[in-house]
Amino acid sequence: MEKMIYTILAVLLLSTTITTACMAPNGASVAAPVNIPVASEKASLEGPRDAKELEAFADGVFADKMKKFNTVGSNFVVVAGGKVILSKGYGYADKGKKIPVDKNTVFQIGSVTKSFTALAAMQLVDKGKMDLKHDIQEYLGGIKVPNKTGKKLTMFDLLTYSSGFDEPDILMEMHPEYANKYFPMKKYIASNMPTVVRPPGEAYTYDNFGFMLAGYAVANVTGMSYSKYMEKNIFKPLGMNSTSVRFTPQLLSRMAAHYGPTGELIPLDGFKPTEKPEGGIVSTADDMAKYLIMHLNKGKYKGKEVVSPKSIEQMHTYQLFPDKEFPVTTIGFEGYFKEKMNNQHVILKGGNVTGHSSLIVILPEKNTAMYMSYNNDSMMSLDVYEEFMNHYYPRKSEVPKSTYATLSKQQAQDYVGLYQNTRIAALRTKVSYSDGKLIMETGTSGKHTLKMIHPLLFEDESGNKLTFNKNEAGHIAYLYYMQLPDLVAYAQKINIDSPFSDVPANSKYISYINNLNALEVMSGKSANLFDPKGTMTQREFSEVLLRAHGWYKQPFMIEPNKKQMMAGLRNYQPNSPITRQMAAVMIQNLKQVEPGIKVKLSGETDAWAVKAVTALVSQGIMDPNTKINVDGSIDFRSKQLLKRQEASALLDQAFNYYTLPISH
């Protein structure tokens, strides 16, 4: 389960549409620190300029990476000096029909679409029809955006992934049956609008809804649909005749088949709503080369200005930085994996939909760009990007070693606490202090020791950087870790207090209760009463468990998680009180902890629950009133009804604490 979650998170980094079954076959490989070769002067090629050399390089890379990631077919385009140096297909668009990939093969480019939406917005800025810093509601035709912050939400915030929305993936509905249906954007946006809960511009969060809203604003201001605007003002001027926001019969006839992680054929998903400014474009290698040439030519294509040089410069210039040395987003593009940039100015945008992946990489100062799409949703593109950069733009000097400052226990209190990822609630990070250093525990990569470089920049034991960031009040409010999977958003510090008058300060359960309340997982019966010894119905517990699990903000995960949670349950009755053993089974169904120390259960536990109860207890996931007997056995009190305070302890330990006993 943990490996599956990790690979989902890896794909999320590039995703427009969060994928379900199609995971990178070896996701762990992208997490390890990268050893970047240092180039000698003789080794440096100063970029791809020789077509034959580039083709030989690409042939070797794609032979290796397509085998590694079990990729059926891919295209690859490199543009430099205003022309296409290489455009080549590898493998099959359809392996069953033996149709090879070529420059006219159609792929879904996923979130690469976001850069097109940003371009459309910048065109309107050029024409004076939009202002990046005005309230976005001026451009929405009466649609209201709930905002709890008192700070206006702007187009700039949307295009730089810093809207502050609480549910940035709320419109992630997709299914094969949607491919031939039409769902209007306006109705869907109006009925599924998330809420701005962080001051816009304060924290980066990969934001699908933000770009959909930006695209809707473009449509509303221009009085035409998003798809028609893109066709008239971007695709046609660039001669991108095989590019569209909507599926068409002609493009579908040339679309690459979609494959899963083991090479199995999977169906094409349609979307709801149909037009997706955050991820709906389909295109070809030939067309995407024209798009890249326009970018490198400062907004012009074949002598005609598509967008102003000023706007292109804004799209190529980093706007958000968790630290001055670490760029995150431009207008429309991103800059993750600084270690792969090799000290070059690089902007990029990746995209994944079910069964297709894409990546564009632009080096404006080198007048060079690359694009690739392929027919599974693995992380192959990042491996190709790394190979490309190391071959043509290798790092020319060693990274200087960091020097560290002393951190006192008193200083550390500003950082210590529980943090939750602003996009994916399941990602929680605990920061504590020990002997002059911070200790960070995450559910994805375990425990890390952090040394302070300066008060907002730290480094872990492997040399990976982590920043802390302050809010408008000047308090530490976020952390940002430059490693997968936590790169998809900031993590926000959770303010934990003790609001419940019926939970004594010396209660063994108070920290669990307060944690879950602060995380909005399990609230009280009223504003100041928790009812710690009250019971819960089976439905109540299931709802709290899904929130504790943390994937409730990703629509594609909800139904599969509900189904998984109920596996193996006996006699589920939503309105009946839940027993401790039923709660244990439901937790283990989602948590899937590996058994740790050997334990012997005492007391009564039904056969269908023994395995789950044993697994949780063996890893220390049990409430404070569960005692170890003299003979070493443990009575989980399996058939007793679960009390609310006990539920808080089990859920907090299962999903918020990560350094569990080592499995044997």
XYZ file of C-alpha atoms in Angstrom:
664
model
C 0.000 0.000 0.000
C 2.758 2.480 0.954
C 4.607 1.799 -2.341
C 1.390 2.274 -4.306
C 0.711 5.595 -2.578
C 4.278 6.706 -3.266
C 3.979 6.066 -6.992
C 0.634 7.883 -7.131
C 2.340 10.865 -5.530
C 5.195 10.734 -8.021
C 2.792 10.923 -10.935
C 0.849 13.690 -9.167
C 3.846 15.928 -9.501
C 3.217 16.286 -13.224
C -0.471 15.558 -13.292
C -3.479 17.359 -14.565
C -5.656 14.340 -13.927
C -4.714 12.205 -10.970
C -4.295 8.708 -12.280
C -5.814 5.633 -10.744
C -4.381 2.307 -11.792
C -1.457 3.425 -13.936
C 1.585 3.812 -11.737
C 5.277 4.109 -12.482
C 6.622 0.552 -12.220
C 9.594 1.648 -10.163
C 8.552 4.857 -8.482
C 11.201 4.550 -5.782
C 13.905 5.301 -8.317
C 12.873 8.937 -8.616
C 13.203 9.621 -4.915
C 16.892 8.949 -4.466
C 19.289 11.903 -4.469
C 20.672 12.426 -7.957
C 24.397 12.134 -8.618
C 24.990 14.859 -11.183
C 28.136 14.464 -13.276
C 30.470 17.406 -13.420
C 31.581 18.150 -16.961
C 35.092 18.728 -18.149
C 35.542 21.520 -20.664
C 36.116 18.975 -23.446
C 32.982 17.024 -22.590
C 30.608 19.955 -22.869
C 28.581 19.942 -26.088
C 27.030 23.369 -25.436
C 23.611 22.137 -26.369
C 22.071 19.988 -29.086
C 23.168 21.408 -32.429
C 24.263 18.430 -34.496
C 21.232 16.459 -35.728
C 23.075 13.152 -36.151
C 24.692 13.349 -32.729
C 21.349 14.260 -31.147
C 19.580 11.369 -32.856
C 22.225 8.883 -31.734
C 21.928 10.205 -28.171
C 18.126 10.060 -28.222
C 18.088 6.553 -29.710
C 20.144 5.258 -26.806
C 18.187 7.095 -24.136
C 14.775 6.001 -25.401
C 15.849 2.389 -25.867
C 16.925 2.346 -22.221
C 14.106 4.363 -20.664
C 11.247 2.791 -22.611
C 12.413 -0.608 -21.426
C 12.819 0.611 -17.843
C 9.318 2.122 -17.696
C 7.607 -0.451 -19.926
C 6.623 2.283 -22.397
C 5.038 1.196 -25.664
C 5.555 4.333 -27.754
C 6.928 7.866 -27.499
C 7.732 10.901 -29.583
C 10.634 13.301 -29.030
C 11.217 16.793 -30.383
C 14.170 19.127 -29.903
C 14.076 22.717 -31.142
C 17.112 24.988 -31.173
C 18.021 28.195 -32.965
C 14.527 28.604 -34.359
C 14.296 25.230 -36.084
C 13.524 21.595 -35.399
C 16.769 19.657 -34.869
C 15.070 16.337 -34.229
C 11.511 15.007 -34.365
C 11.317 11.265 -34.031
C 8.941 8.570 -32.905
C 9.896 5.482 -30.927
C 7.913 2.297 -30.530
C 4.231 1.932 -31.260
C 1.206 4.179 -31.095
C -0.742 0.903 -31.111
C 1.288 -2.239 -30.517
C -1.597 -4.540 -31.393
C -1.971 -2.987 -34.845
C 1.788 -2.359 -35.185
C 1.226 1.361 -35.854
C 4.471 3.252 -35.158
C 4.669 6.607 -33.416
C 5.533 9.462 -35.778
C 5.353 13.264 -35.805
C 1.615 13.134 -36.558
C 0.652 10.755 -33.752
C -1.840 12.427 -31.421
C -1.275 12.366 -27.664
C -3.139 13.905 -24.760
C -0.669 16.417 -23.340
C -2.352 16.663 -19.920
C -1.176 19.526 -17.739
C 1.073 20.931 -20.454
C -2.295 22.514 -21.319
C -1.794 24.860 -18.352
C 0.954 26.694 -20.226
C -1.464 27.281 -23.125
C -4.093 28.659 -20.740
C -1.500 31.000 -19.286
C -0.590 32.094 -22.826
C -4.253 32.844 -23.576
C -4.536 34.967 -20.424
C -1.387 36.873 -21.335
C -2.823 37.624 -24.770
C -5.775 39.300 -23.054
C -3.389 41.202 -20.796
C -1.609 42.441 -23.928
C -4.932 43.671 -25.304
C -5.886 45.420 -22.068
C -8.843 43.098 -21.480
C -7.383 41.641 -18.287
C -5.119 42.764 -15.501
C -3.107 40.107 -13.715
C -3.509 41.881 -10.371
C -7.254 42.595 -10.480
C -9.788 40.519 -8.540
C -10.537 37.437 -10.667
C -14.262 37.877 -9.975
C -14.228 40.838 -12.392
C -13.796 38.284 -15.184
C -16.210 35.543 -14.093
C -19.565 36.978 -15.146
C -21.119 36.907 -11.702
C -19.728 33.609 -10.414
C -18.611 34.112 -6.818
C -15.475 32.646 -5.259
C -15.790 31.971 -1.508
C -12.817 33.587 0.218
C -12.029 33.425 3.935
C -8.783 35.386 3.782
C -9.733 39.002 3.136
C -7.180 39.148 0.306
C -8.418 39.243 -3.289
C -7.747 36.326 -5.625
C -6.141 37.420 -8.903
C -5.322 35.914 -12.283
C -1.659 36.142 -11.270
C -2.371 33.890 -8.282
C -4.181 31.364 -10.459
C -1.416 31.229 -13.054
C 1.358 30.887 -10.472
C -0.283 27.995 -8.572
C -0.898 30.059 -5.453
C -4.674 30.517 -5.307
C -5.051 29.234 -1.742
C -7.952 26.933 -2.668
C -8.788 24.241 -0.135
C -9.657 21.666 -2.813
C -7.483 22.245 -5.897
C -8.457 18.898 -7.464
C -12.206 19.099 -6.912
C -13.091 18.769 -10.625
C -11.180 15.583 -11.382
C -14.027 13.536 -12.840
C -13.132 11.246 -15.737
C -14.575 8.112 -17.268
C -14.579 6.410 -20.698
C -18.312 7.060 -21.077
C -17.671 10.827 -20.903
C -15.618 10.796 -24.123
C -18.695 11.202 -26.341
C -20.703 13.505 -24.074
C -20.611 17.251 -23.466
C -20.558 18.794 -19.993
C -20.456 22.629 -19.880
C -17.746 24.305 -17.832
C -19.800 27.154 -16.344
C -22.375 24.970 -14.638
C -19.751 22.646 -13.285
C -17.549 25.405 -11.903
C -20.460 27.230 -10.267
C -21.670 24.088 -8.472
C -18.239 22.822 -7.378
C -16.433 26.019 -6.389
C -13.785 25.469 -3.687
C -12.968 28.048 -1.017
C -9.894 30.250 -0.717
C -8.531 29.386 2.731
C -4.926 30.661 2.481
C -4.002 34.207 1.439
C -3.587 34.109 -2.360
C 0.044 34.310 -3.391
C 1.311 32.980 -0.061
C 1.911 29.289 -0.787
C 2.492 27.142 -3.868
C 0.054 24.286 -4.393
C -0.309 22.381 -7.646
C -3.716 23.666 -8.662
C -5.958 22.106 -11.277
C -9.045 24.091 -10.343
C -7.143 27.370 -10.470
C -6.249 26.845 -14.112
C -9.771 25.741 -14.974
C -11.034 28.973 -13.444
C -8.420 30.936 -15.406
C -9.578 29.287 -18.620
C -13.186 30.024 -17.802
C -12.259 33.669 -17.227
C -10.655 33.775 -20.696
C -13.851 32.376 -22.196
C -16.129 34.738 -20.302
C -14.150 37.873 -21.126
C -13.974 37.020 -24.841
C -17.545 35.801 -25.178
C -16.578 32.506 -26.767
C -15.918 29.002 -25.487
C -12.448 28.158 -24.235
C -11.947 25.700 -27.092
C -12.959 28.236 -29.758
C -10.747 30.913 -28.244
C -7.733 28.590 -28.263
C -8.389 27.497 -31.838
C -8.769 31.044 -33.158
C -6.047 32.808 -31.188
C -3.347 30.196 -30.588
C -3.696 27.034 -32.644
C -4.470 28.644 -36.017
C -1.843 31.422 -35.777
C 0.754 28.785 -34.969
C -0.411 26.411 -37.684
C -1.201 23.776 -35.045
C -3.788 22.043 -37.230
C -3.685 18.780 -35.280
C -4.210 20.364 -31.867
C -7.536 20.721 -30.090
C -9.180 21.142 -26.707
C -11.942 18.740 -27.771
C -11.753 15.222 -29.123
C -12.569 15.126 -32.843
C -13.039 12.033 -35.028
C -10.049 13.003 -37.157
C -7.728 13.393 -34.177
C -9.063 10.293 -32.435
C -8.221 8.276 -35.536
C -4.548 9.216 -35.048
C -4.455 9.097 -31.245
C -1.960 6.774 -29.594
C -3.526 3.939 -27.649
C -3.420 4.165 -23.857
C -1.499 1.611 -21.811
C -1.189 0.713 -18.155
C 1.982 -0.025 -16.157
C 2.298 -3.610 -17.386
C 1.562 -2.733 -21.003
C -2.138 -3.561 -20.874
C -4.473 -1.635 -23.171
C -6.811 0.719 -21.292
C -9.699 2.845 -22.574
C -9.629 6.552 -23.366
C -11.108 8.659 -20.574
C -13.428 11.551 -21.266
C -13.737 14.453 -18.852
C -16.349 16.293 -16.839
C -16.478 19.143 -17.653
C -15.565 18.462 -21.282
C -13.296 21.462 -21.868
C -10.399 21.406 -19.435
C -8.122 24.473 -19.434
C -5.975 22.662 -16.887
C -5.394 19.527 -18.922
C -7.567 18.815 -21.958
C -5.451 19.557 -25.048
C -4.442 16.888 -27.561
C -1.572 17.518 -29.966
C 1.247 16.080 -32.079
C 5.026 16.363 -32.130
C 4.839 18.447 -35.296
C 2.444 20.948 -33.716
C 4.234 21.134 -30.379
C 7.472 21.994 -32.186
C 5.728 25.119 -33.519
C 4.627 26.029 -30.001
C 8.196 25.725 -28.732
C 9.595 27.792 -31.621
C 7.133 30.566 -30.742
C 8.307 30.506 -27.114
C 11.976 30.669 -28.078
C 11.244 33.443 -30.588
C 9.829 35.660 -27.805
C 6.194 35.303 -28.837
C 6.533 35.432 -32.602
C 5.933 32.700 -35.179
C 6.823 33.190 -38.830
C 7.073 36.921 -38.291
C 3.674 37.321 -36.624
C 3.302 38.200 -32.945
C 1.179 35.678 -31.058
C 1.903 37.268 -27.690
C 4.102 40.185 -26.666
C 7.772 39.740 -25.744
C 6.943 41.208 -22.323
C 4.326 38.528 -21.679
C 6.618 35.736 -22.851
C 9.315 37.062 -20.540
C 6.873 36.868 -17.622
C 6.034 33.288 -18.579
C 9.744 32.459 -18.631
C 10.625 34.293 -15.402
C 10.215 32.709 -11.997
C 7.634 34.441 -9.825
C 7.459 32.236 -6.698
C 10.400 31.127 -4.563
C 10.263 29.194 -1.283
C 13.874 30.376 -0.982
C 15.734 32.794 -3.248
C 17.887 29.930 -4.551
C 14.943 27.666 -5.362
C 12.481 28.673 -8.086
C 9.053 27.060 -8.145
C 6.719 28.637 -10.699
C 6.572 31.159 -13.502
C 3.298 32.219 -15.062
C 2.127 28.842 -16.346
C 5.379 26.881 -15.966
C 7.236 25.259 -13.095
C 10.789 24.587 -11.982
C 10.838 21.484 -9.841
C 13.997 19.374 -9.453
C 16.521 22.190 -9.263
C 19.270 19.587 -8.998
C 18.461 18.498 -12.564
C 18.804 22.038 -13.949
C 22.603 21.956 -13.660
C 22.700 25.698 -12.932
C 20.794 26.542 -16.115
C 17.640 28.638 -16.348
C 15.059 25.959 -17.111
C 11.270 26.115 -17.118
C 9.131 23.076 -17.722
C 5.633 21.683 -17.640
C 4.629 18.072 -17.446
C 1.296 16.358 -17.765
C -0.278 12.985 -17.074
C -3.697 11.637 -17.916
C -4.746 8.025 -17.730
C -2.389 6.235 -20.120
C -0.570 9.260 -21.603
C 2.254 11.499 -20.329
C 4.004 14.590 -21.667
C 6.783 17.027 -20.827
C 8.092 20.249 -22.305
C 11.420 21.745 -21.219
C 12.511 25.232 -22.272
C 15.947 26.827 -21.795
C 15.247 30.417 -22.907
C 18.839 31.596 -22.483
C 20.109 28.694 -24.612
C 17.421 29.117 -27.283
C 16.657 25.404 -26.871
C 13.575 23.373 -25.958
C 12.415 19.747 -25.951
C 9.044 18.027 -25.921
C 7.969 14.412 -25.505
C 4.755 12.439 -25.108
C 4.311 8.722 -24.551
C 1.523 6.252 -23.987
C 1.635 5.351 -20.326
C 1.558 7.564 -17.249
C 4.925 6.778 -15.714
C 7.719 9.157 -14.754
C 9.888 8.289 -17.778
C 9.911 11.934 -18.854
C 11.945 12.990 -15.811
C 14.600 10.380 -16.569
C 14.830 11.622 -20.173
C 15.016 15.230 -18.969
C 17.836 14.364 -16.586
C 19.777 12.542 -19.312
C 19.259 15.467 -21.703
C 20.525 18.040 -19.218
C 23.522 15.974 -18.111
C 24.535 15.314 -21.723
C 24.109 18.783 -23.214
C 24.302 21.121 -20.223
C 26.317 19.298 -17.565
C 27.140 21.008 -14.321
C 30.541 22.644 -14.652
C 31.407 22.936 -10.999
C 30.886 21.004 -7.808
C 28.072 22.077 -5.524
C 29.690 23.879 -2.596
C 29.228 22.190 0.736
C 26.779 23.851 3.064
C 27.806 25.426 6.335
C 25.451 25.110 9.265
C 24.308 27.387 12.062
C 23.487 26.354 15.605
C 19.820 25.914 16.463
C 18.806 26.259 20.088
C 15.853 24.511 21.665
C 14.144 27.862 22.153
C 14.622 28.827 18.485
C 13.348 25.420 17.399
C 9.919 26.065 18.892
C 9.111 28.271 15.906
C 9.401 25.234 13.620
C 8.231 22.329 15.783
C 4.775 20.971 15.088
C 2.526 19.076 12.714
C 2.347 20.117 9.044
C -0.166 19.060 6.410
C 0.323 19.179 2.650
C -1.864 21.909 1.143
C -2.905 19.718 -1.788
C -2.968 16.187 -0.408
C -4.287 15.916 3.132
C -2.799 12.429 3.490
C 0.719 13.894 3.516
C 1.487 14.988 7.054
C 4.870 15.862 8.461
C 5.946 16.007 12.080
C 8.833 18.306 13.040
C 10.538 17.989 16.433
C 13.836 19.067 18.003
C 16.834 17.056 19.169
C 20.384 18.110 20.046
C 20.707 21.219 17.906
C 18.817 19.829 14.920
C 15.279 19.423 13.703
C 13.878 15.937 13.196
C 11.358 15.589 10.398
C 9.144 12.522 10.039
C 7.030 11.965 6.941
C 4.737 9.178 5.840
C 6.541 8.866 2.518
C 10.263 8.894 3.219
C 10.529 8.319 6.959
C 12.737 10.219 9.398
C 15.210 12.950 8.423
C 17.688 15.058 10.390
C 17.666 18.733 9.391
C 20.608 21.079 9.919
C 20.086 24.836 9.693
C 21.881 26.768 6.936
C 20.029 29.942 7.806
C 16.779 30.456 9.769
C 14.541 29.594 6.798
C 16.745 27.070 4.962
C 17.690 23.618 6.216
C 19.403 20.576 4.736
C 18.768 16.889 5.401
C 21.329 14.121 5.844
C 21.451 13.523 2.052
C 21.981 17.148 1.097
C 18.364 17.793 0.100
C 17.120 21.259 0.984
C 14.015 22.172 2.962
C 12.672 25.673 3.428
C 10.403 27.128 6.057
C 8.246 30.073 5.053
C 6.456 32.736 7.045
C 2.911 33.988 6.681
C 1.855 37.627 6.490
C 2.002 37.856 10.275
C 5.670 36.849 10.233
C 5.217 33.399 11.798
C 6.515 30.087 10.424
C 3.505 28.733 8.545
C 4.826 26.397 5.808
C 7.594 24.009 4.948
C 8.685 23.024 1.473
C 10.800 19.917 0.858
C 12.511 19.714 -2.510
C 12.016 15.970 -2.914
C 9.279 13.771 -4.249
C 6.492 13.520 -3.389
C 6.230 16.592 -1.175
C 7.121 18.880 -4.061
C 3.519 19.070 -5.252
C 2.654 21.634 -2.571
C 3.760 23.425 0.526
C 2.928 21.811 3.850
C 1.053 24.127 6.196
C 1.700 24.237 9.927
C -1.353 23.172 11.891
C -2.348 25.349 14.826
C -3.276 22.963 17.624
C -5.159 24.132 20.697
C -7.380 22.608 23.379
C -10.922 23.827 22.739
C -12.904 21.131 24.560
C -13.940 21.769 28.155
C -14.902 18.110 28.698
C -11.378 16.835 27.903
C -9.203 17.277 31.033
C -5.722 18.707 30.570
C -4.241 15.519 32.044
C -6.240 13.192 29.806
C -4.184 10.509 28.076
C -6.183 11.292 24.957
C -5.924 15.067 24.802
C -3.129 15.267 22.205
C -4.908 12.819 19.886
C -8.213 14.645 20.210
C -6.631 18.046 19.611
C -4.603 16.842 16.632
C -7.607 15.409 14.816
C -9.707 18.452 15.588
C -6.995 20.785 14.231
C -6.687 18.657 11.070
C -10.476 18.851 10.629
C -10.646 15.070 10.776
C -12.731 14.610 13.912
C -14.526 17.572 15.422
C -16.431 17.873 18.680
C -20.112 17.453 19.291
C -20.177 21.242 19.659
C -17.623 24.044 19.617
C -16.374 23.228 23.124
C -17.623 19.712 23.874
C -16.004 16.573 22.473
C -17.939 13.826 24.322
C -14.785 11.704 24.793
C -16.555 8.643 26.219
C -19.434 8.655 23.782
C -19.763 5.962 21.123
C -19.821 6.280 17.339
C -22.006 4.720 14.704
C -20.372 2.668 12.000
C -21.185 5.369 9.452
C -19.722 8.134 11.650
C -16.489 6.224 12.083
C -16.188 5.455 8.371
C -16.528 9.144 7.517
C -13.914 10.160 10.090
C -11.582 7.364 8.926
C -11.700 8.517 5.308
C -10.749 12.036 6.419
C -7.941 10.669 8.595
C -6.684 8.644 5.649
C -6.391 11.947 3.832
C -7.398 11.260 0.215
C -10.889 12.725 0.419
C -9.870 15.819 -1.572
C -8.980 13.705 -4.617
C -12.284 12.629 -6.206
C -10.779 9.680 -8.077
C -9.739 8.082 -4.774
C -13.026 8.328 -2.888
C -14.983 5.350 -4.200
C -11.983 2.965 -4.370
C -11.093 3.864 -0.789
C -14.631 3.300 0.418
C -14.635 -0.112 -1.211
C -11.237 -0.996 0.228
C -12.231 0.210 3.696
C -15.181 -2.197 3.797
C -13.297 -5.305 2.642
C -13.818 -8.285 4.919
C -16.295 -6.593 7.252
C -19.056 -8.652 8.804
C -22.570 -7.290 9.120
C -21.909 -3.609 8.433
C -24.866 -1.605 9.764
C -24.369 2.166 9.277
C -26.583 3.267 12.157
C -25.347 0.742 14.723
C -22.490 1.497 17.157
C -19.071 0.387 15.968
C -16.958 -2.118 17.874
C -13.231 -1.800 18.369
C -12.483 -4.829 16.211
C -14.567 -3.505 13.310
C -12.730 -0.181 13.576
C -9.395 -2.028 13.539
C -10.306 -3.902 10.355
C -11.395 -0.707 8.622
C -8.201 1.108 9.650
C -5.983 -1.755 8.527
C -7.819 -2.031 5.215
C -6.654 1.507 4.401
C -3.375 1.697 6.321
C -2.033 -1.762 5.400
C 0.705 -1.697 8.054
C 3.211 -4.518 8.017
C 3.199 -6.658 11.187
C 6.012 -5.589 13.489
C 6.918 -7.288 16.758
C 5.224 -10.609 17.446
C 2.213 -10.213 19.682
C -0.207 -12.590 21.348
C -3.799 -11.457 21.715
C -5.804 -12.251 24.817
C -9.516 -11.788 25.302
C -12.022 -12.379 22.532
C -11.510 -11.293 18.931
C -13.553 -12.711 16.059
C -11.585 -14.662 13.472
C -12.287 -12.140 10.690
C -10.662 -9.370 12.751
C -7.643 -11.150 14.269
C -5.197 -10.328 11.479
C -6.044 -6.619 11.471
C -6.009 -6.241 15.246
C -2.675 -8.078 15.476
C -1.085 -5.915 12.787
C -2.111 -2.639 14.412
C -1.126 -3.703 17.918
C 2.228 -5.013 16.687
C 3.060 -1.533 15.410
C 1.903 0.223 18.571
C -1.342 1.522 17.095
C -3.566 1.183 20.147
C -5.231 3.500 22.610
C -3.641 4.333 26.024
C -6.046 2.077 27.917
C -4.896 -1.032 26.062
C -2.619 -2.842 28.519
C 0.109 -5.428 28.112
C -0.554 -8.345 30.453
C 2.058 -9.987 32.712
C 2.487 -12.845 30.222
C 3.106 -10.354 27.399
C -0.283 -10.809 25.780
C -2.469 -7.862 24.832
C -6.211 -7.535 25.264
C -7.449 -5.127 22.591
C -10.962 -5.309 24.074
C -12.071 -6.141 20.563
C -15.775 -6.649 21.134
C -16.311 -3.545 23.212
C -17.890 -0.497 21.623
C -15.386 2.088 20.408
C -15.365 5.332 22.378
C -14.743 8.648 20.640
C -11.514 9.276 22.539
C -10.282 5.792 21.608
C -11.076 6.441 17.960
C -9.005 9.637 18.098
C -6.017 7.734 19.491
C -6.175 4.923 16.917
C -6.591 7.275 13.960
C -3.960 9.765 15.071
C -1.379 7.028 15.585
C -2.253 5.245 12.351
C -2.095 8.261 10.051
C -0.106 11.045 11.749
C 2.926 9.279 13.234
C 5.414 7.605 10.975
C 8.354 6.105 12.812
C 6.790 2.769 13.633
C 8.690 -0.219 15.013
C 10.883 -1.953 12.451
C 9.288 -5.007 10.845
C 11.126 -8.286 11.304
